[in-house]
Amino acid sequence: MNTAKLLVHYPAVPPGFSYGRGIGIAFLDTGIFLHRDFIFPDNRILMFKDFIEHKSSPYDDNGHGTHICGIACGNGSASKGRYAGIAPKSHLIVGKVLDKKGNGSIENVAEGISWILKNARRYNIRILNISIGAQDGVQKAQSLELIHSVETAWDFGLVVVVAAGNNGPKPMSVTAPGISPKVITVGASDDDELIDSHGQHYSHYSGRGPLSSTIIKPDLVAPGSNILSCCHKKSYGQYSYTSRSGTSMATPMVSGAAALLLGMYPKLTNTQVKYRLQHTCTNLGFPPNRQGYGQLDIARLLYD
């Protein structure tokens, strides 16, 4: 990941700083490629479950999931540390719930969440990253099912981090499940940058809130435009990196930051993690319906 975009650098870390060691982050996405940044020197992909093709070995036929995992957990091994993710010693638990086109059903996501909860204790899963959202036209009943599933994970005790979606800048454009008041919803702090998505160029894409006059969404923002992370296939026989944009990319930055925090303070509850994330942000001066509490600030999160 292009960590320079965070505009934050770790201060001198204390002896024994874990970088999220042993903290399990679960991802529901398009899968994961066996990139060197996840498997060397130790394979940190503890579990993989394919809800689409029911294959047993990890794979990613789209690339979105691999990119997300790299932002949160990549150790930069293939780039000599240059493109390390936020929590490079955390563990990955990956459910493939989206197909090669990035499409999937709410039923698959719900099934994936149930699978994660069944294995949470075994693999010390503390965080669930969902960089996906319901598309326009999804029936209200299906959106409610998706929201119910993520709130079940939250009530179980997981730190659930979800994307605000890319339907901005109109008000109340945060997508489900990001409209759940319980979970941590992440927007893109730099969506004023022009991005390229499937040949179309646009900006100001990050989903806007609020949910109501009293509930702010998104909860916070992080960089999401033109983020460099792990690619799902090799280039000329070498492990490679690629750039992608969207609130999907901002979300794992927050998941990785949560893993760092739990590595330092493992007894924190998900509610306490959410509070610290919100109240250590840097105010960018944007309206609350755009930035929530502000931009993720890892140094303040860990040391304030």
mmCIF file of C-alpha atoms in Angstrom:
data_model
loop_
_atom_site.group_PDB
_atom_site.id
_atom_site.type_symbol
_atom_site.label_atom_id
_atom_site.label_comp_id
_atom_site.label_asym_id
_atom_site.label_seq_id
_atom_site.Cartn_x
_atom_site.Cartn_y
_atom_site.Cartn_z
ATOM 1 C CA MET A 1 0.000 0.000 0.000
ATOM 2 C CA ASN A 2 1.125 3.546 -0.650
ATOM 3 C CA THR A 3 1.358 4.387 3.037
ATOM 4 C CA ALA A 4 2.521 7.940 2.275
ATOM 5 C CA LYS A 5 -1.098 8.768 1.413
ATOM 6 C CA LEU A 6 -2.057 8.326 5.055
ATOM 7 C CA LEU A 7 -0.090 11.493 5.886
ATOM 8 C CA VAL A 8 0.739 9.671 9.120
ATOM 9 C CA HIS A 9 3.853 7.749 10.081
ATOM 10 C CA TYR A 10 4.351 5.545 13.096
ATOM 11 C CA PRO A 11 6.323 7.275 15.823
ATOM 12 C CA ALA A 12 9.168 5.330 17.384
ATOM 13 C CA VAL A 13 7.443 2.089 18.336
ATOM 14 C CA PRO A 14 7.972 0.547 21.762
ATOM 15 C CA PRO A 15 9.947 -2.684 22.156
ATOM 16 C CA GLY A 16 7.824 -5.681 21.261
ATOM 17 C CA PHE A 17 5.362 -3.676 19.116
ATOM 18 C CA SER A 18 3.282 -6.397 17.489
ATOM 19 C CA TYR A 19 2.105 -4.799 14.216
ATOM 20 C CA GLY A 20 -1.098 -6.739 14.797
ATOM 21 C CA ARG A 21 0.648 -10.077 15.355
ATOM 22 C CA GLY A 22 -1.836 -12.840 16.074
ATOM 23 C CA ILE A 23 -4.902 -10.684 15.448
ATOM 24 C CA GLY A 24 -7.241 -12.314 12.945
ATOM 25 C CA ILE A 25 -8.919 -10.133 10.316
ATOM 26 C CA ALA A 26 -11.713 -11.785 8.350
ATOM 27 C CA PHE A 27 -12.429 -10.631 4.801
ATOM 28 C CA LEU A 28 -15.556 -11.332 2.756
ATOM 29 C CA ASP A 29 -14.725 -10.435 -0.826
ATOM 30 C CA THR A 30 -13.591 -11.955 -4.150
ATOM 31 C CA GLY A 31 -11.004 -14.221 -2.528
ATOM 32 C CA ILE A 32 -7.247 -13.956 -2.162
ATOM 33 C CA PHE A 33 -4.241 -14.695 -4.349
ATOM 34 C CA LEU A 34 -1.258 -16.413 -2.738
ATOM 35 C CA HIS A 35 0.861 -13.283 -3.009
ATOM 36 C CA ARG A 36 4.302 -13.362 -1.434
ATOM 37 C CA ASP A 37 3.224 -10.560 0.923
ATOM 38 C CA PHE A 38 0.835 -12.985 2.645
ATOM 39 C CA ILE A 39 2.819 -16.219 2.617
ATOM 40 C CA PHE A 40 6.484 -15.284 3.171
ATOM 41 C CA PRO A 41 8.251 -15.840 5.491
ATOM 42 C CA ASP A 42 5.165 -17.385 7.128
ATOM 43 C CA ASN A 43 1.813 -18.188 5.586
ATOM 44 C CA ARG A 44 -0.613 -15.902 7.432
ATOM 45 C CA ILE A 45 -3.706 -17.066 5.494
ATOM 46 C CA LEU A 46 -5.194 -19.270 8.194
ATOM 47 C CA MET A 47 -8.461 -20.143 6.480
ATOM 48 C CA PHE A 48 -10.110 -19.865 3.081
ATOM 49 C CA LYS A 49 -13.687 -20.730 2.218
ATOM 50 C CA ASP A 50 -15.164 -20.509 -1.266
ATOM 51 C CA PHE A 51 -18.901 -19.821 -1.268
ATOM 52 C CA ILE A 52 -19.022 -19.383 -5.067
ATOM 53 C CA GLU A 53 -17.202 -22.253 -6.799
ATOM 54 C CA HIS A 54 -16.535 -24.293 -3.647
ATOM 55 C CA LYS A 55 -12.845 -24.730 -4.395
ATOM 56 C CA SER A 56 -10.561 -25.711 -1.549
ATOM 57 C CA SER A 57 -7.422 -23.677 -2.326
ATOM 58 C CA PRO A 58 -7.192 -19.878 -2.093
ATOM 59 C CA TYR A 59 -7.700 -17.961 -5.338
ATOM 60 C CA ASP A 60 -8.997 -14.626 -6.584
ATOM 61 C CA ASP A 61 -10.397 -14.368 -10.113
ATOM 62 C CA ASN A 62 -11.191 -10.666 -9.803
ATOM 63 C CA GLY A 63 -8.429 -8.987 -7.774
ATOM 64 C CA HIS A 64 -10.542 -6.826 -5.486
ATOM 65 C CA GLY A 65 -10.171 -9.110 -2.477
ATOM 66 C CA THR A 66 -6.407 -9.491 -2.851
ATOM 67 C CA HIS A 67 -6.016 -5.721 -3.078
ATOM 68 C CA ILE A 68 -8.114 -5.237 0.083
ATOM 69 C CA CYS A 69 -6.163 -7.871 2.005
ATOM 70 C CA GLY A 70 -2.874 -6.278 0.983
ATOM 71 C CA ILE A 71 -3.873 -2.857 2.296
ATOM 72 C CA ALA A 72 -4.701 -4.293 5.703
ATOM 73 C CA CYS A 73 -2.241 -7.171 6.045
ATOM 74 C CA GLY A 74 0.441 -7.213 3.331
ATOM 75 C CA ASN A 75 3.975 -7.282 4.697
ATOM 76 C CA GLY A 76 5.670 -5.806 1.611
ATOM 77 C CA SER A 77 7.901 -8.854 1.162
ATOM 78 C CA ALA A 78 7.775 -8.650 -2.638
ATOM 79 C CA SER A 79 8.728 -4.950 -2.594
ATOM 80 C CA LYS A 80 11.350 -5.103 0.177
ATOM 81 C CA GLY A 81 8.910 -3.404 2.529
ATOM 82 C CA ARG A 82 8.013 -0.485 0.293
ATOM 83 C CA TYR A 83 4.358 -1.446 -0.101
ATOM 84 C CA ALA A 84 3.614 -2.945 3.303
ATOM 85 C CA GLY A 85 0.075 -2.754 4.618
ATOM 86 C CA ILE A 86 -1.148 -1.341 7.894
ATOM 87 C CA ALA A 87 -0.924 -4.462 10.102
ATOM 88 C CA PRO A 88 1.704 -6.630 8.391
ATOM 89 C CA LYS A 89 1.789 -9.365 11.051
ATOM 90 C CA SER A 90 -1.928 -9.919 11.380
ATOM 91 C CA HIS A 91 -3.618 -13.118 10.204
ATOM 92 C CA LEU A 92 -6.081 -13.462 7.348
ATOM 93 C CA ILE A 93 -9.303 -15.454 7.275
ATOM 94 C CA VAL A 94 -10.865 -15.126 3.828
ATOM 95 C CA GLY A 95 -14.308 -15.986 2.518
ATOM 96 C CA LYS A 96 -14.959 -15.727 -1.216
ATOM 97 C CA VAL A 97 -18.523 -14.439 -1.536
ATOM 98 C CA LEU A 98 -18.171 -12.531 -4.832
ATOM 99 C CA ASP A 99 -17.586 -13.972 -8.307
ATOM 100 C CA LYS A 100 -15.072 -12.983 -10.970
ATOM 101 C CA LYS A 101 -17.205 -9.962 -11.921
ATOM 102 C CA GLY A 102 -17.438 -8.810 -8.315
ATOM 103 C CA ASN A 103 -21.076 -9.834 -8.006
ATOM 104 C CA GLY A 104 -22.601 -11.911 -5.256
ATOM 105 C CA SER A 105 -25.726 -12.561 -3.265
ATOM 106 C CA ILE A 106 -26.693 -11.287 0.144
ATOM 107 C CA GLU A 107 -27.312 -14.923 1.060
ATOM 108 C CA ASN A 108 -23.642 -15.730 0.395
ATOM 109 C CA VAL A 109 -22.521 -12.812 2.540
ATOM 110 C CA ALA A 110 -24.805 -13.933 5.366
ATOM 111 C CA GLU A 111 -23.478 -17.479 5.050
ATOM 112 C CA GLY A 112 -19.935 -16.123 5.123
ATOM 113 C CA ILE A 113 -20.603 -14.193 8.306
ATOM 114 C CA SER A 114 -22.043 -17.303 9.965
ATOM 115 C CA TRP A 115 -18.898 -19.226 8.974
ATOM 116 C CA ILE A 116 -16.692 -16.510 10.441
ATOM 117 C CA LEU A 117 -18.567 -16.506 13.748
ATOM 118 C CA LYS A 118 -18.245 -20.287 14.025
ATOM 119 C CA ASN A 119 -14.467 -20.005 13.644
ATOM 120 C CA ALA A 120 -13.861 -16.715 15.466
ATOM 121 C CA ARG A 121 -12.580 -18.164 18.721
ATOM 122 C CA ARG A 122 -10.385 -20.762 17.028
ATOM 123 C CA TYR A 123 -8.532 -18.238 14.878
ATOM 124 C CA ASN A 124 -8.731 -15.183 17.147
ATOM 125 C CA ILE A 125 -10.854 -13.311 14.624
ATOM 126 C CA ARG A 126 -11.340 -9.855 16.124
ATOM 127 C CA ILE A 127 -12.147 -7.852 12.994
ATOM 128 C CA LEU A 128 -14.483 -8.356 10.035
ATOM 129 C CA ASN A 129 -13.760 -6.293 6.897
ATOM 130 C CA ILE A 130 -16.589 -5.926 4.375
ATOM 131 C CA SER A 131 -15.511 -3.732 1.461
ATOM 132 C CA ILE A 132 -18.735 -4.386 -0.417
ATOM 133 C CA GLY A 133 -22.221 -2.941 -0.387
ATOM 134 C CA ALA A 134 -25.696 -3.545 -1.711
ATOM 135 C CA GLN A 135 -26.192 -2.334 -5.264
ATOM 136 C CA ASP A 136 -28.928 0.050 -6.352
ATOM 137 C CA GLY A 137 -32.185 -1.781 -6.838
ATOM 138 C CA VAL A 138 -31.682 -4.294 -4.051
ATOM 139 C CA GLN A 139 -34.987 -4.845 -2.296
ATOM 140 C CA LYS A 140 -35.417 -3.361 1.164
ATOM 141 C CA ALA A 141 -35.920 -6.812 2.691
ATOM 142 C CA GLN A 142 -32.558 -7.965 1.323
ATOM 143 C CA SER A 143 -30.796 -4.853 2.612
ATOM 144 C CA LEU A 144 -32.303 -5.456 6.031
ATOM 145 C CA GLU A 145 -31.030 -9.050 5.930
ATOM 146 C CA LEU A 146 -27.528 -7.791 5.170
ATOM 147 C CA ILE A 147 -27.709 -5.240 7.979
ATOM 148 C CA HIS A 148 -28.988 -7.910 10.374
ATOM 149 C CA SER A 149 -26.036 -10.168 9.483
ATOM 150 C CA VAL A 150 -23.372 -7.529 10.165
ATOM 151 C CA GLU A 151 -25.090 -6.498 13.378
ATOM 152 C CA THR A 152 -25.116 -10.141 14.489
ATOM 153 C CA ALA A 153 -21.325 -10.128 14.005
ATOM 154 C CA TRP A 154 -21.071 -6.877 15.955
ATOM 155 C CA ASP A 155 -23.197 -8.236 18.805
ATOM 156 C CA PHE A 156 -20.940 -11.307 18.840
ATOM 157 C CA GLY A 157 -18.074 -8.937 19.667
ATOM 158 C CA LEU A 158 -16.289 -8.460 16.348
ATOM 159 C CA VAL A 159 -15.046 -5.076 15.168
ATOM 160 C CA VAL A 160 -17.077 -4.831 11.956
ATOM 161 C CA VAL A 161 -15.657 -2.358 9.422
ATOM 162 C CA VAL A 162 -17.621 -1.677 6.232
ATOM 163 C CA ALA A 163 -17.382 0.596 3.209
ATOM 164 C CA ALA A 164 -19.599 3.658 2.777
ATOM 165 C CA GLY A 165 -19.998 2.858 -0.928
ATOM 166 C CA ASN A 166 -19.229 4.876 -4.030
ATOM 167 C CA ASN A 167 -22.597 6.523 -4.705
ATOM 168 C CA GLY A 168 -21.669 10.031 -3.501
ATOM 169 C CA PRO A 169 -21.791 12.950 -3.356
ATOM 170 C CA LYS A 170 -25.560 13.126 -2.910
ATOM 171 C CA PRO A 171 -26.765 13.127 0.705
ATOM 172 C CA MET A 172 -27.817 9.849 2.322
ATOM 173 C CA SER A 173 -25.940 7.827 -0.299
ATOM 174 C CA VAL A 174 -24.166 5.430 2.109
ATOM 175 C CA THR A 175 -24.984 1.875 1.022
ATOM 176 C CA ALA A 176 -26.041 -1.112 3.109
ATOM 177 C CA PRO A 177 -24.603 -2.490 5.330
ATOM 178 C CA GLY A 178 -22.867 0.833 6.055
ATOM 179 C CA ILE A 179 -26.180 2.334 7.127
ATOM 180 C CA SER A 180 -26.149 0.176 10.247
ATOM 181 C CA PRO A 181 -25.659 2.490 13.241
ATOM 182 C CA LYS A 182 -23.658 -0.215 15.044
ATOM 183 C CA VAL A 183 -20.831 -0.984 12.617
ATOM 184 C CA ILE A 184 -17.870 1.239 11.678
ATOM 185 C CA THR A 185 -18.558 2.817 8.287
ATOM 186 C CA VAL A 186 -15.602 4.193 6.323
ATOM 187 C CA GLY A 187 -15.602 6.779 3.563
ATOM 188 C CA ALA A 188 -12.755 8.044 1.375
ATOM 189 C CA SER A 189 -10.996 11.183 2.581
ATOM 190 C CA ASP A 190 -9.478 11.962 -0.828
ATOM 191 C CA ASP A 191 -12.449 11.429 -3.127
ATOM 192 C CA ASP A 192 -11.855 14.834 -4.659
ATOM 193 C CA GLU A 193 -9.096 13.125 -6.665
ATOM 194 C CA LEU A 194 -10.024 12.000 -10.168
ATOM 195 C CA ILE A 195 -10.098 8.210 -10.385
ATOM 196 C CA ASP A 196 -10.442 5.737 -13.229
ATOM 197 C CA SER A 197 -13.009 2.973 -12.845
ATOM 198 C CA HIS A 198 -13.455 0.650 -15.815
ATOM 199 C CA GLY A 199 -12.516 3.444 -18.205
ATOM 200 C CA GLN A 200 -14.771 6.056 -16.609
ATOM 201 C CA HIS A 201 -13.257 9.023 -14.772
ATOM 202 C CA TYR A 202 -14.999 10.649 -11.843
ATOM 203 C CA SER A 203 -14.501 12.128 -8.388
ATOM 204 C CA HIS A 204 -16.499 12.937 -5.221
ATOM 205 C CA TYR A 205 -17.694 9.349 -5.103
ATOM 206 C CA SER A 206 -17.591 8.543 -1.386
ATOM 207 C CA GLY A 207 -21.008 7.759 0.118
ATOM 208 C CA ARG A 208 -22.452 10.587 2.202
ATOM 209 C CA GLY A 209 -24.634 10.500 5.285
ATOM 210 C CA PRO A 210 -26.268 11.214 7.558
ATOM 211 C CA LEU A 211 -28.578 8.418 8.682
ATOM 212 C CA SER A 212 -30.639 10.809 10.758
ATOM 213 C CA SER A 213 -30.340 14.106 12.597
ATOM 214 C CA THR A 214 -28.538 12.293 15.424
ATOM 215 C CA ILE A 215 -26.542 9.511 13.694
ATOM 216 C CA ILE A 216 -23.424 10.505 11.750
ATOM 217 C CA LYS A 217 -22.296 8.392 8.819
ATOM 218 C CA PRO A 218 -19.661 7.645 7.714
ATOM 219 C CA ASP A 219 -17.975 7.215 11.092
ATOM 220 C CA LEU A 220 -14.600 8.261 9.705
ATOM 221 C CA VAL A 221 -12.639 8.476 6.470
ATOM 222 C CA ALA A 222 -9.290 7.225 5.162
ATOM 223 C CA PRO A 223 -7.458 7.518 1.833
ATOM 224 C CA GLY A 224 -9.185 5.560 -0.936
ATOM 225 C CA SER A 225 -8.053 7.047 -4.260
ATOM 226 C CA ASN A 226 -5.307 5.464 -6.361
ATOM 227 C CA ILE A 227 -4.072 3.141 -3.623
ATOM 228 C CA LEU A 228 -1.289 0.710 -4.519
ATOM 229 C CA SER A 229 -1.586 -2.815 -3.119
ATOM 230 C CA CYS A 230 -1.177 -6.487 -3.980
ATOM 231 C CA CYS A 231 -2.153 -7.708 -7.442
ATOM 232 C CA HIS A 232 -3.950 -11.045 -7.896
ATOM 233 C CA LYS A 233 -1.591 -12.267 -10.595
ATOM 234 C CA LYS A 234 2.086 -12.135 -11.375
ATOM 235 C CA SER A 235 3.650 -9.792 -13.903
ATOM 236 C CA TYR A 236 6.465 -11.316 -15.946
ATOM 237 C CA GLY A 237 6.721 -14.051 -13.355
ATOM 238 C CA GLN A 238 7.058 -11.616 -10.451
ATOM 239 C CA TYR A 239 4.674 -10.763 -7.639
ATOM 240 C CA SER A 240 3.265 -7.364 -8.430
ATOM 241 C CA TYR A 241 1.181 -4.451 -7.200
ATOM 242 C CA THR A 242 -1.635 -2.481 -8.749
ATOM 243 C CA SER A 243 -3.659 0.666 -8.087
ATOM 244 C CA ARG A 244 -7.370 0.691 -7.243
ATOM 245 C CA SER A 245 -9.756 3.288 -5.877
ATOM 246 C CA GLY A 246 -12.919 3.497 -3.829
ATOM 247 C CA THR A 247 -14.216 3.354 -0.294
ATOM 248 C CA SER A 248 -13.359 -0.342 -0.547
ATOM 249 C CA MET A 249 -9.702 0.685 -0.275
ATOM 250 C CA ALA A 250 -10.257 3.052 2.641
ATOM 251 C CA THR A 251 -12.023 0.372 4.685
ATOM 252 C CA PRO A 252 -9.074 -2.037 5.200
ATOM 253 C CA MET A 253 -6.898 0.859 6.350
ATOM 254 C CA VAL A 254 -9.247 1.176 9.302
ATOM 255 C CA SER A 255 -9.371 -2.613 9.772
ATOM 256 C CA GLY A 256 -5.583 -2.726 9.841
ATOM 257 C CA ALA A 257 -5.450 0.161 12.304
ATOM 258 C CA ALA A 258 -7.916 -1.699 14.542
ATOM 259 C CA ALA A 259 -5.616 -4.732 14.431
ATOM 260 C CA LEU A 260 -2.678 -2.594 15.568
ATOM 261 C CA LEU A 261 -4.758 -1.225 18.415
ATOM 262 C CA LEU A 262 -5.936 -4.674 19.527
ATOM 263 C CA GLY A 263 -2.359 -5.933 19.291
ATOM 264 C CA MET A 264 -1.440 -3.352 21.909
ATOM 265 C CA TYR A 265 -4.649 -3.543 23.959
ATOM 266 C CA PRO A 266 -6.211 -6.970 23.348
ATOM 267 C CA LYS A 267 -8.904 -6.576 26.013
ATOM 268 C CA LEU A 268 -10.617 -3.677 24.253
ATOM 269 C CA THR A 269 -14.197 -4.334 23.189
ATOM 270 C CA ASN A 270 -15.487 -3.512 19.727
ATOM 271 C CA THR A 271 -17.389 -0.554 21.182
ATOM 272 C CA GLN A 272 -14.175 0.778 22.743
ATOM 273 C CA VAL A 273 -12.286 0.335 19.471
ATOM 274 C CA LYS A 274 -14.990 2.260 17.621
ATOM 275 C CA TYR A 275 -14.888 5.074 20.171
ATOM 276 C CA ARG A 276 -11.089 5.400 19.920
ATOM 277 C CA LEU A 277 -11.193 5.370 16.119
ATOM 278 C CA GLN A 278 -13.778 8.134 16.112
ATOM 279 C CA HIS A 279 -12.235 10.332 18.765
ATOM 280 C CA THR A 280 -8.621 10.258 17.580
ATOM 281 C CA CYS A 281 -9.420 11.373 14.023
ATOM 282 C CA THR A 282 -7.984 14.445 12.359
ATOM 283 C CA ASN A 283 -10.672 16.952 11.437
ATOM 284 C CA LEU A 284 -10.336 17.733 7.728
ATOM 285 C CA GLY A 285 -12.828 20.573 7.896
ATOM 286 C CA PHE A 286 -15.418 18.763 5.781
ATOM 287 C CA PRO A 287 -19.086 18.500 6.789
ATOM 288 C CA PRO A 288 -19.853 15.557 9.102
ATOM 289 C CA ASN A 289 -21.955 13.836 6.428
ATOM 290 C CA ARG A 290 -18.769 13.602 4.340
ATOM 291 C CA GLN A 291 -16.009 12.921 6.873
ATOM 292 C CA GLY A 292 -17.816 11.675 9.982
ATOM 293 C CA TYR A 293 -15.458 12.351 12.875
ATOM 294 C CA GLY A 294 -12.545 12.969 10.484
ATOM 295 C CA GLN A 295 -9.609 11.128 8.946
ATOM 296 C CA LEU A 296 -7.991 8.078 10.493
ATOM 297 C CA ASP A 297 -4.877 9.073 12.440
ATOM 298 C CA ILE A 298 -2.941 5.958 13.430
ATOM 299 C CA ALA A 299 -0.386 7.710 15.594
ATOM 300 C CA ARG A 300 -3.096 9.334 17.719
ATOM 301 C CA LEU A 301 -5.130 6.115 17.778
ATOM 302 C CA LEU A 302 -2.245 4.149 19.284
ATOM 303 C CA TYR A 303 -0.533 6.682 21.505
ATOM 304 C CA ASP A 304 -2.982 9.390 22.583
#
